[in-house]
Amino acid sequence: MSENNEIKMPTKYEPNNVEAGKYEWWREQNFFQAKITKDKQAFSVVIPPPNVTGKLHIGHAWDVTLQDIIARIKRMQGFDTLYLPGMDHAGIATQAKVEEKLREEGISRYDLGREKFIDQVWDWKEEYAGEIRKQWGKLGLSLDYSRERFTLDEGLSDAVKKVFVTLYEKELIYRGEYIINWDPVAKTALSDIEVIHKDVEGAFYHLKYPLSDGSGYLEVATTRPETIPGDTAVAVHPDDERYQHLIGKTIILPIMDREIPIVADEYVEKDFGSGAVKITPAHDPNDFEVGNRHDLPRLIVMNEDGTMNAKSGKYEGLDRFEARKQIIADFKELGLFIKQDSHLHSVGHSERTGAIVEPYLSKQWFVKMEPLAKQALDFQKTEEKINFVPPRFEKTYENWMDNIHDWCISRQLWWGHRIPAWYHKKQVNFMWEPKLQPIWKTGNKTKMYSILGSVLDYGLSRQWAGQIQKMKIINTFSQQMYWLPDTILFSSGFQE
């Protein structure tokens, strides 16, 4: 204020000067802390937890600003309002970020080992969680930090384990060997939602598969010659008159000198290409089904890193795409190459590493989706149904539920919720929680007790030797199903 009582004001708004210290003071005064009192009606907003893979972007800012507006209005209307903050560990995404950082330093997670690698990820989490909190502060969000949650918190981890075992006992979770999406860079299974399909200019390779009796050959076409060492049959349509006389006969698989059968299956489109299809049950989901119908062997010819394994013969050690080139070269040398056509096709890529996804036969954990989808669809026929805005998305939802497949929820990662299953010989055992709790033995469900996987009482044995927990992590998406109920229950101090 000047001597003549005039107030000098800046000619433009300087947010840093005005906002400095305000947010910190709000937090110190606990203005945003929910009281949990019976005198006021409760209202809660649970923040969609951002991944700790990096900093927030403009989409986060837009979303949480709308949430904060609602929370502040409800608070002013007299509601006991809880705007609950939290963050997502984002299994594969965060691990991929940390591994990328390590590669820049010339090391890998295998050089560090699991425990030291996890320490690195926790350091990453603390760094970026701090940045996210600063950004929340810049936005002025009215969050109750006294109840902040992280998806790897002990309470949430316990809930994930308990739900996993409960669903297993209801026969909604099972372990099986099926074709899954495999990321050869991250060396983990992926769900369909983690696969991004891109149009790629590839090729159709037309090749000769000689008949065993020397009477001729079948023409087959493939976009993935690297899988030929895993072929265990050639299929034709049962009504295709061109091949009626060949059904039940055999061919000699080129480059492998192995005899494989010619089978009839309606999966084959007789009017597409030559009408003869190579069948590789361990490297294609459709071939897997054909193989099941005809009891064909499943030959996995690749390692988890995308290189060829011993079952691929002389191609062992080659990268899958190098093997593709070499196999085509060998077909040409044998006089069994017909032609090569350009072919634009959709190829799956890993959302996180960018690697081309490999359809791969693997033993994983799955959720049975059909009974769950049926419940969801039946609910839409009741008066309590969910109302979609705009209404047309209800049809999208129904189509999704009608065409849903069993959900692969296991991941071969080091960062995340570990599946509460221990393996010994052919038995699988489950632990409810990390403290003294019952484990259920598959089959007869004999009760056992465990602390961190060491069996204390099993018949006459005090410890079950050789029992290990495999490096499988529950999918981040399945864990997020519990985010809303668990954050409210555990942060409010409520139990079941």
Coordinates of C-alpha atoms in Angstrom, one line a residue:
M1 CA 0.0 0.0 0.0
S2 CA 1.4 3.4 -0.9
E3 CA 1.5 6.6 1.2
N4 CA -1.8 7.8 -0.3
N5 CA -3.5 4.4 0.6
E6 CA -3.5 3.2 -2.9
I7 CA -3.1 -0.6 -3.4
K8 CA -0.7 -1.5 -6.1
M9 CA -1.8 -4.6 -7.9
P10 CA 0.1 -6.5 -10.6
T11 CA -1.1 -5.9 -14.1
K12 CA -1.5 -9.6 -14.8
Y13 CA -2.4 -12.7 -12.8
E14 CA 0.6 -14.5 -11.6
P15 CA -0.6 -18.0 -10.5
N16 CA 2.6 -19.0 -8.8
N17 CA 2.4 -16.0 -6.4
V18 CA -1.2 -16.5 -5.6
E19 CA -1.3 -20.4 -5.4
A20 CA 2.0 -20.8 -3.5
G21 CA 1.5 -22.6 -0.2
K22 CA -2.3 -22.7 -0.5
Y23 CA -2.6 -26.5 -1.3
E24 CA -0.1 -27.4 1.5
W25 CA -2.2 -25.3 4.0
W26 CA -5.4 -27.0 2.9
R27 CA -3.8 -30.4 3.5
E28 CA -2.4 -29.3 6.9
Q29 CA -5.8 -28.2 8.0
N30 CA -7.3 -31.6 6.9
F31 CA -10.0 -29.8 4.9
F32 CA -10.4 -32.8 2.6
Q33 CA -10.4 -35.6 5.2
A34 CA -13.6 -37.5 5.5
K35 CA -14.9 -37.8 9.0
I36 CA -17.0 -41.0 8.7
T37 CA -19.8 -39.8 10.9
K38 CA -23.5 -40.9 11.1
D39 CA -24.6 -37.3 11.3
K40 CA -23.9 -36.7 7.6
Q41 CA -24.7 -38.7 4.5
A42 CA -21.6 -40.2 2.9
F43 CA -20.5 -39.6 -0.6
S44 CA -17.4 -41.1 -2.2
V45 CA -15.5 -40.7 -5.4
V46 CA -12.7 -43.2 -6.0
I47 CA -10.0 -41.8 -8.4
P48 CA -9.3 -44.1 -11.3
P49 CA -5.7 -45.0 -10.3
P50 CA -3.1 -43.7 -12.7
N51 CA -0.2 -46.0 -13.6
V52 CA 3.1 -45.3 -11.9
T53 CA 4.8 -45.7 -15.3
G54 CA 5.3 -41.9 -15.6
K55 CA 3.7 -38.5 -15.2
L56 CA 0.1 -37.6 -15.7
H57 CA -1.0 -36.3 -19.1
I58 CA -3.8 -33.9 -20.2
G59 CA -6.3 -36.7 -20.2
H60 CA -5.8 -37.3 -16.5
A61 CA -6.1 -33.6 -15.8
W62 CA -9.4 -33.3 -17.6
D63 CA -10.8 -36.5 -15.9
V64 CA -9.8 -35.7 -12.3
T65 CA -10.9 -32.1 -12.6
L66 CA -14.4 -33.2 -13.4
Q67 CA -14.3 -35.6 -10.4
D68 CA -13.0 -32.8 -8.1
I69 CA -15.8 -30.5 -9.2
I70 CA -18.4 -33.1 -8.1
A71 CA -16.5 -33.9 -4.8
R72 CA -16.4 -30.2 -3.9
I73 CA -20.0 -29.6 -4.7
K74 CA -21.1 -32.5 -2.6
R75 CA -18.9 -31.3 0.3
M76 CA -20.5 -27.9 0.1
Q77 CA -23.9 -29.5 0.1
G78 CA -23.2 -31.0 3.5
F79 CA -22.2 -34.5 2.5
D80 CA -19.4 -36.3 4.3
T81 CA -17.3 -36.5 1.1
L82 CA -14.4 -38.8 0.5
Y83 CA -12.3 -38.3 -2.7
L84 CA -10.0 -41.2 -2.4
P85 CA -6.6 -41.1 -4.1
G86 CA -4.5 -44.1 -5.3
M87 CA -2.2 -45.4 -7.9
D88 CA -1.9 -48.6 -10.0
H89 CA 1.3 -50.7 -10.0
A90 CA 0.6 -51.5 -13.7
G91 CA 2.5 -54.8 -13.8
I92 CA 3.7 -55.2 -17.4
A93 CA 3.8 -51.5 -18.2
T94 CA 5.9 -50.5 -15.2
Q95 CA 8.2 -53.6 -15.5
A96 CA 8.7 -52.7 -19.2
K97 CA 9.7 -49.1 -18.3
V98 CA 12.2 -50.3 -15.6
E99 CA 13.7 -52.9 -18.0
E100 CA 14.1 -50.3 -20.6
K101 CA 16.0 -48.1 -18.1
L102 CA 18.2 -51.0 -17.2
R103 CA 19.0 -51.8 -20.8
E104 CA 20.3 -48.2 -21.2
E105 CA 22.6 -49.0 -18.4
G106 CA 23.7 -52.3 -20.1
I107 CA 22.1 -54.7 -17.7
S108 CA 19.0 -56.8 -17.5
R109 CA 16.6 -57.9 -14.7
Y110 CA 18.3 -61.4 -14.9
D111 CA 21.6 -59.8 -14.1
L112 CA 20.1 -58.3 -10.9
G113 CA 17.9 -61.3 -9.8
R114 CA 14.3 -61.0 -8.7
E115 CA 14.7 -59.3 -5.3
K116 CA 17.1 -56.6 -6.5
F117 CA 15.0 -56.0 -9.6
I118 CA 11.9 -55.5 -7.5
D119 CA 13.9 -53.0 -5.4
Q120 CA 14.6 -51.1 -8.6
V121 CA 10.9 -51.1 -9.5
W122 CA 9.9 -49.8 -6.0
D123 CA 12.4 -47.0 -6.4
W124 CA 10.8 -46.2 -9.8
K125 CA 7.4 -46.3 -8.1
E126 CA 8.4 -43.9 -5.3
E127 CA 9.9 -41.4 -7.8
Y128 CA 6.9 -41.3 -10.1
A129 CA 4.3 -41.5 -7.3
G130 CA 5.9 -38.4 -5.9
E131 CA 5.6 -36.7 -9.3
I132 CA 2.0 -37.7 -9.6
R133 CA 1.2 -36.3 -6.1
K134 CA 2.9 -33.0 -7.1
Q135 CA 0.7 -32.9 -10.2
W136 CA -2.5 -33.6 -8.2
G137 CA -1.4 -30.7 -5.9
K138 CA -0.9 -28.3 -8.9
L139 CA -4.5 -29.2 -9.9
G140 CA -5.7 -28.5 -6.4
L141 CA -7.6 -31.8 -6.1
S142 CA -9.5 -32.2 -2.8
L143 CA -8.1 -35.7 -2.1
D144 CA -8.0 -37.4 1.3
Y145 CA -4.4 -38.4 1.4
S146 CA -4.8 -40.1 4.8
R147 CA -6.5 -42.9 2.9
E148 CA -4.3 -43.1 -0.2
R149 CA -4.0 -46.6 -1.6
F150 CA -1.6 -48.4 -3.9
T151 CA -2.7 -51.6 -5.7
L152 CA 0.2 -53.6 -4.1
D153 CA -0.8 -52.5 -0.6
E154 CA -1.1 -55.4 1.8
G155 CA -4.9 -55.2 2.2
L156 CA -5.5 -55.2 -1.5
S157 CA -3.0 -58.0 -2.1
D158 CA -4.8 -60.1 0.5
A159 CA -8.1 -59.4 -1.2
V160 CA -6.7 -60.4 -4.6
K161 CA -5.5 -63.7 -3.2
K162 CA -8.7 -64.5 -1.4
V163 CA -10.8 -63.7 -4.4
F164 CA -8.5 -65.8 -6.6
V165 CA -8.9 -68.9 -4.3
T166 CA -12.7 -68.3 -3.9
L167 CA -13.2 -68.2 -7.7
Y168 CA -11.0 -71.3 -8.0
E169 CA -13.2 -73.2 -5.5
K170 CA -16.3 -72.1 -7.5
E171 CA -14.6 -73.6 -10.6
L172 CA -14.5 -70.2 -12.3
I173 CA -10.7 -70.1 -12.4
Y174 CA -8.7 -73.0 -13.8
R175 CA -5.3 -73.8 -15.1
G176 CA -5.0 -75.1 -18.6
E177 CA -2.8 -75.3 -21.7
Y178 CA -4.0 -73.2 -24.6
I179 CA -2.8 -70.9 -27.3
I180 CA -2.2 -67.5 -25.7
N181 CA -0.8 -64.1 -26.9
W182 CA 3.0 -64.3 -26.1
D183 CA 5.3 -61.3 -25.9
P184 CA 8.8 -62.6 -26.7
V185 CA 10.5 -59.4 -25.5
A186 CA 8.8 -59.2 -22.1
K187 CA 8.5 -63.0 -22.1
T188 CA 5.0 -63.0 -20.7
A189 CA 1.5 -63.9 -21.7
L190 CA -0.8 -61.1 -22.7
S191 CA -4.6 -60.6 -22.6
D192 CA -6.4 -59.7 -25.9
I193 CA -6.8 -56.1 -24.6
E194 CA -3.0 -55.8 -24.4
V195 CA -2.5 -56.6 -28.1
I196 CA -2.6 -53.8 -30.6
H197 CA -3.4 -55.0 -34.2
K198 CA -1.6 -53.2 -37.0
D199 CA -1.8 -53.7 -40.8
V200 CA 1.5 -55.0 -42.0
E201 CA 2.7 -55.7 -45.5
G202 CA 3.6 -59.3 -45.5
A203 CA 3.6 -62.2 -47.9
F204 CA 1.7 -65.4 -48.7
Y205 CA 4.3 -68.1 -49.4
H206 CA 2.9 -70.9 -51.6
L207 CA 4.8 -74.2 -51.1
K208 CA 4.7 -77.8 -52.1
Y209 CA 4.2 -80.6 -49.5
P210 CA 5.0 -83.9 -51.2
L211 CA 2.7 -86.9 -50.8
S212 CA 4.4 -89.8 -49.0
D213 CA 3.7 -92.2 -51.9
G214 CA 5.5 -90.0 -54.4
S215 CA 2.3 -89.4 -56.4
G216 CA 2.3 -85.7 -56.2
Y217 CA 2.1 -82.9 -53.7
L218 CA -0.4 -80.6 -52.0
E219 CA 0.0 -76.8 -52.3
V220 CA -0.2 -74.9 -49.0
A221 CA 0.1 -71.2 -48.4
T222 CA 1.3 -69.6 -45.2
T223 CA 2.3 -66.2 -43.9
R224 CA 4.4 -67.8 -41.1
P225 CA 6.9 -70.2 -42.7
E226 CA 8.9 -70.2 -39.4
T227 CA 6.1 -72.4 -37.9
I228 CA 6.5 -75.2 -40.5
P229 CA 8.7 -77.3 -38.2
G230 CA 5.7 -77.5 -35.9
D231 CA 3.3 -78.7 -38.5
T232 CA 1.6 -82.0 -37.5
A233 CA -1.0 -82.3 -40.3
V234 CA -2.5 -80.8 -43.5
A235 CA -6.2 -80.2 -43.5
V236 CA -8.7 -80.2 -46.3
H237 CA -12.5 -79.7 -46.3
P238 CA -14.4 -83.0 -46.1
D239 CA -16.6 -81.9 -49.1
D240 CA -13.8 -80.8 -51.3
E241 CA -13.9 -83.3 -54.2
R242 CA -10.3 -82.5 -55.2
Y243 CA -8.9 -84.1 -52.1
Q244 CA -11.4 -86.9 -51.3
H245 CA -9.0 -89.6 -52.4
L246 CA -6.2 -88.1 -50.2
I247 CA -8.0 -88.0 -46.8
G248 CA -6.3 -90.4 -44.5
K249 CA -3.1 -90.5 -46.5
T250 CA 0.2 -88.8 -45.5
I251 CA 2.7 -86.3 -46.7
I252 CA 6.4 -85.9 -46.0
L253 CA 6.9 -82.5 -44.2
P254 CA 9.7 -80.7 -46.2
I255 CA 12.8 -79.6 -44.3
M256 CA 11.9 -81.9 -41.4
D257 CA 11.6 -85.2 -43.2
R258 CA 8.6 -86.1 -41.0
E259 CA 5.5 -88.0 -42.1
I260 CA 2.2 -86.2 -41.1
P261 CA -1.4 -87.0 -42.0
I262 CA -4.0 -85.4 -44.3
V263 CA -7.1 -84.8 -42.3
A264 CA -10.6 -83.6 -43.2
D265 CA -12.0 -80.7 -41.2
E266 CA -14.8 -78.1 -41.8
Y267 CA -12.6 -75.3 -40.5
V268 CA -10.9 -75.3 -44.0
E269 CA -12.4 -72.9 -46.5
K270 CA -12.3 -74.9 -49.7
D271 CA -12.7 -71.9 -51.9
F272 CA -9.8 -70.0 -50.4
G273 CA -6.4 -70.6 -51.9
S274 CA -5.6 -74.2 -52.7
G275 CA -8.1 -75.5 -50.1
A276 CA -5.2 -77.2 -48.2
V277 CA -4.1 -75.8 -44.9
K278 CA -1.0 -76.6 -42.8
I279 CA -1.9 -77.3 -39.2
T280 CA 0.4 -76.2 -36.4
P281 CA -1.5 -76.8 -33.1
A282 CA 1.1 -75.2 -30.9
H283 CA 1.4 -71.9 -32.7
D284 CA -2.1 -71.0 -34.0
P285 CA -5.4 -70.8 -32.1
N286 CA -7.5 -72.2 -35.0
D287 CA -5.0 -75.0 -35.6
F288 CA -5.1 -75.8 -31.9
E289 CA -8.8 -76.5 -32.2
V290 CA -8.3 -78.6 -35.3
G291 CA -5.5 -80.5 -33.5
N292 CA -7.9 -81.2 -30.6
R293 CA -10.5 -82.7 -32.9
H294 CA -8.0 -85.0 -34.6
D295 CA -5.8 -85.8 -31.6
L296 CA -2.7 -84.2 -33.2
P297 CA 0.5 -83.7 -31.4
R298 CA 1.5 -80.2 -30.3
L299 CA 5.0 -79.3 -31.2
I300 CA 6.3 -76.0 -29.7
V301 CA 9.2 -75.0 -32.0
M302 CA 10.1 -71.7 -30.4
N303 CA 11.7 -70.6 -27.2
E304 CA 10.1 -67.9 -25.0
D305 CA 12.3 -65.2 -26.5
G306 CA 11.2 -65.9 -30.0
T307 CA 14.2 -68.0 -31.1
M308 CA 13.8 -71.4 -32.6
N309 CA 14.3 -74.4 -30.3
A310 CA 15.7 -77.9 -30.7
K311 CA 12.4 -79.2 -32.1
S312 CA 12.9 -77.0 -35.1
G313 CA 15.9 -79.0 -36.2
K314 CA 18.7 -77.2 -38.0
Y315 CA 17.0 -73.9 -37.4
E316 CA 17.6 -74.0 -33.6
G317 CA 19.0 -70.7 -32.3
L318 CA 17.8 -68.6 -35.1
D319 CA 15.4 -65.7 -34.5
R320 CA 11.9 -66.6 -35.7
F321 CA 12.1 -64.1 -38.6
E322 CA 15.6 -65.2 -39.6
A323 CA 14.3 -68.7 -39.6
R324 CA 11.5 -67.6 -41.9
K325 CA 14.0 -66.4 -44.5
Q326 CA 16.1 -69.5 -44.1
I327 CA 13.2 -71.9 -44.5
I328 CA 12.0 -70.2 -47.6
A329 CA 15.5 -70.4 -49.0
D330 CA 15.6 -74.1 -48.2
F331 CA 12.2 -74.7 -50.0
K332 CA 13.6 -73.0 -53.0
E333 CA 16.7 -75.1 -53.0
L334 CA 14.6 -78.2 -52.7
G335 CA 12.4 -77.1 -55.7
L336 CA 9.3 -76.9 -53.4
F337 CA 8.7 -73.2 -53.6
I338 CA 5.8 -72.1 -55.9
K339 CA 5.4 -68.4 -55.5
Q340 CA 5.2 -65.5 -53.1
D341 CA 2.2 -63.0 -53.1
S342 CA 2.2 -59.6 -51.3
H343 CA -0.4 -59.7 -48.5
L344 CA -1.6 -56.9 -46.2
H345 CA -2.7 -58.5 -43.0
S346 CA -3.4 -57.5 -39.4
V347 CA -0.6 -58.5 -37.0
G348 CA -0.8 -58.3 -33.3
H349 CA 1.8 -56.2 -31.4
S350 CA 2.4 -56.0 -27.7
E351 CA 1.0 -52.8 -26.3
R352 CA 3.9 -52.3 -24.0
T353 CA 7.0 -53.5 -25.8
G354 CA 5.9 -53.2 -29.5
A355 CA 7.0 -56.7 -30.2
I356 CA 5.1 -58.8 -32.7
V357 CA 2.9 -61.1 -30.6
E358 CA 3.5 -64.9 -31.1
P359 CA 0.5 -67.3 -30.7
Y360 CA 2.0 -69.7 -28.3
L361 CA 1.0 -72.9 -26.5
S362 CA 1.4 -72.3 -22.8
K363 CA 0.0 -73.5 -19.5
Q364 CA -1.7 -70.5 -17.9
W365 CA -4.5 -69.5 -15.5
F366 CA -7.9 -68.5 -17.0
V367 CA -11.2 -67.2 -15.8
K368 CA -14.3 -68.9 -17.2
M369 CA -16.2 -66.0 -18.8
E370 CA -19.3 -67.7 -20.1
P371 CA -21.1 -68.1 -16.7
L372 CA -20.1 -64.6 -15.7
A373 CA -21.2 -63.1 -19.0
K374 CA -24.5 -64.9 -18.7
Q375 CA -25.1 -63.3 -15.3
A376 CA -24.3 -59.9 -16.7
L377 CA -26.7 -60.3 -19.6
D378 CA -29.4 -61.7 -17.4
F379 CA -29.1 -58.6 -15.2
Q380 CA -29.7 -56.4 -18.2
K381 CA -33.2 -58.0 -18.4
T382 CA -34.2 -56.8 -14.9
E383 CA -35.5 -53.4 -13.7
E384 CA -32.2 -52.7 -12.0
K385 CA -30.3 -52.9 -15.3
I386 CA -27.5 -50.6 -16.1
N387 CA -28.6 -47.6 -18.3
F388 CA -26.0 -46.8 -21.0
V389 CA -25.5 -43.3 -22.2
P390 CA -25.9 -43.0 -25.1
P391 CA -28.2 -46.1 -25.3
R392 CA -26.6 -47.6 -28.4
F393 CA -23.6 -48.7 -26.3
E394 CA -25.9 -51.3 -24.6
K395 CA -25.8 -53.3 -27.9
T396 CA -22.0 -53.0 -28.0
Y397 CA -21.9 -54.3 -24.4
E398 CA -24.2 -57.2 -25.3
N399 CA -22.1 -58.2 -28.3
W400 CA -19.0 -58.1 -26.2
M401 CA -20.6 -60.4 -23.6
D402 CA -22.0 -62.8 -26.3
N403 CA -18.6 -63.2 -27.9
I404 CA -16.3 -63.2 -24.9
H405 CA -13.6 -65.9 -24.5
D406 CA -12.0 -67.3 -21.4
W407 CA -9.7 -64.7 -19.9
C408 CA -6.0 -65.4 -19.5
I409 CA -5.1 -63.8 -16.1
S410 CA -1.6 -65.0 -15.5
R411 CA 1.6 -63.2 -16.4
Q412 CA 5.3 -64.2 -16.4
L413 CA 6.4 -61.1 -14.6
W414 CA 8.3 -60.2 -11.5
W415 CA 6.3 -57.1 -10.5
G416 CA 2.8 -57.5 -9.4
H417 CA 0.4 -59.8 -7.4
R418 CA 1.9 -63.3 -7.3
I419 CA -0.7 -66.0 -7.9
P420 CA -1.2 -67.7 -4.6
A421 CA -0.5 -71.2 -5.9
W422 CA 2.4 -73.6 -5.0
Y423 CA 3.3 -76.5 -7.1
H424 CA 4.6 -79.9 -6.0
K425 CA 4.8 -82.7 -8.5
K426 CA 1.4 -82.8 -10.1
Q427 CA -0.5 -81.1 -7.3
V428 CA -1.4 -77.4 -7.0
N429 CA -2.0 -75.8 -3.6
F430 CA -3.3 -72.4 -2.7
M431 CA -2.7 -70.0 0.1
W432 CA -5.4 -67.6 1.2
E433 CA -3.3 -64.9 2.8
P434 CA 0.4 -64.3 3.7
K435 CA -0.2 -65.2 7.4
L436 CA -1.1 -68.6 8.9
Q437 CA -4.0 -69.6 6.8
P438 CA -5.5 -72.8 5.2
I439 CA -4.2 -74.0 1.9
W440 CA -6.5 -76.2 -0.2
K441 CA -5.1 -79.2 -2.0
T442 CA -6.5 -79.7 -5.5
G443 CA -8.9 -82.6 -5.7
N444 CA -9.7 -83.7 -2.1
K445 CA -9.1 -80.2 -0.7
T446 CA -7.1 -81.5 2.3
K447 CA -6.4 -78.6 4.7
M448 CA -2.8 -77.6 5.2
Y449 CA -1.3 -74.6 6.9
S450 CA 1.4 -72.3 5.6
I451 CA 3.5 -69.3 6.3
L452 CA 4.9 -67.8 3.1
G453 CA 4.7 -71.2 1.4
S454 CA 6.5 -73.4 3.9
V455 CA 4.2 -76.2 4.8
L456 CA 4.3 -76.7 8.6
D457 CA 2.0 -79.7 8.8
Y458 CA 1.4 -82.2 6.0
G459 CA 0.7 -85.7 7.3
L460 CA 3.9 -87.0 8.9
S461 CA 6.1 -84.4 7.2
R462 CA 7.0 -81.1 8.8
Q463 CA 7.9 -79.4 5.5
W464 CA 7.1 -80.3 2.0
A465 CA 10.4 -80.3 0.2
G466 CA 10.7 -79.0 -3.3
Q467 CA 7.6 -76.8 -3.1
I468 CA 8.1 -73.6 -5.0
Q469 CA 5.9 -70.7 -6.1
K470 CA 6.3 -70.1 -9.8
M471 CA 6.9 -66.6 -11.2
K472 CA 3.3 -66.0 -12.3
I473 CA 1.6 -62.7 -11.6
I474 CA -2.1 -62.0 -11.7
N475 CA -3.1 -59.7 -14.6
T476 CA -3.3 -56.1 -13.7
F477 CA -6.8 -55.9 -15.2
S478 CA -8.2 -58.6 -13.0
Q479 CA -6.7 -57.0 -10.0
Q480 CA -8.4 -53.7 -10.9
M481 CA -11.8 -55.4 -10.5
Y482 CA -11.2 -55.1 -6.7
W483 CA -10.1 -51.4 -6.8
L484 CA -13.4 -49.8 -6.0
P485 CA -14.7 -52.2 -3.2
D486 CA -11.3 -52.8 -1.6
T487 CA -10.2 -49.2 -1.4
I488 CA -13.5 -48.2 0.3
L489 CA -13.4 -51.2 2.7
F490 CA -9.8 -51.0 3.7
S491 CA -9.4 -47.3 3.7
S492 CA -12.5 -46.8 5.9
G493 CA -11.4 -49.5 8.4
F494 CA -14.4 -51.7 7.5
Q495 CA -14.0 -55.5 7.1
E496 CA -16.4 -58.1 5.8

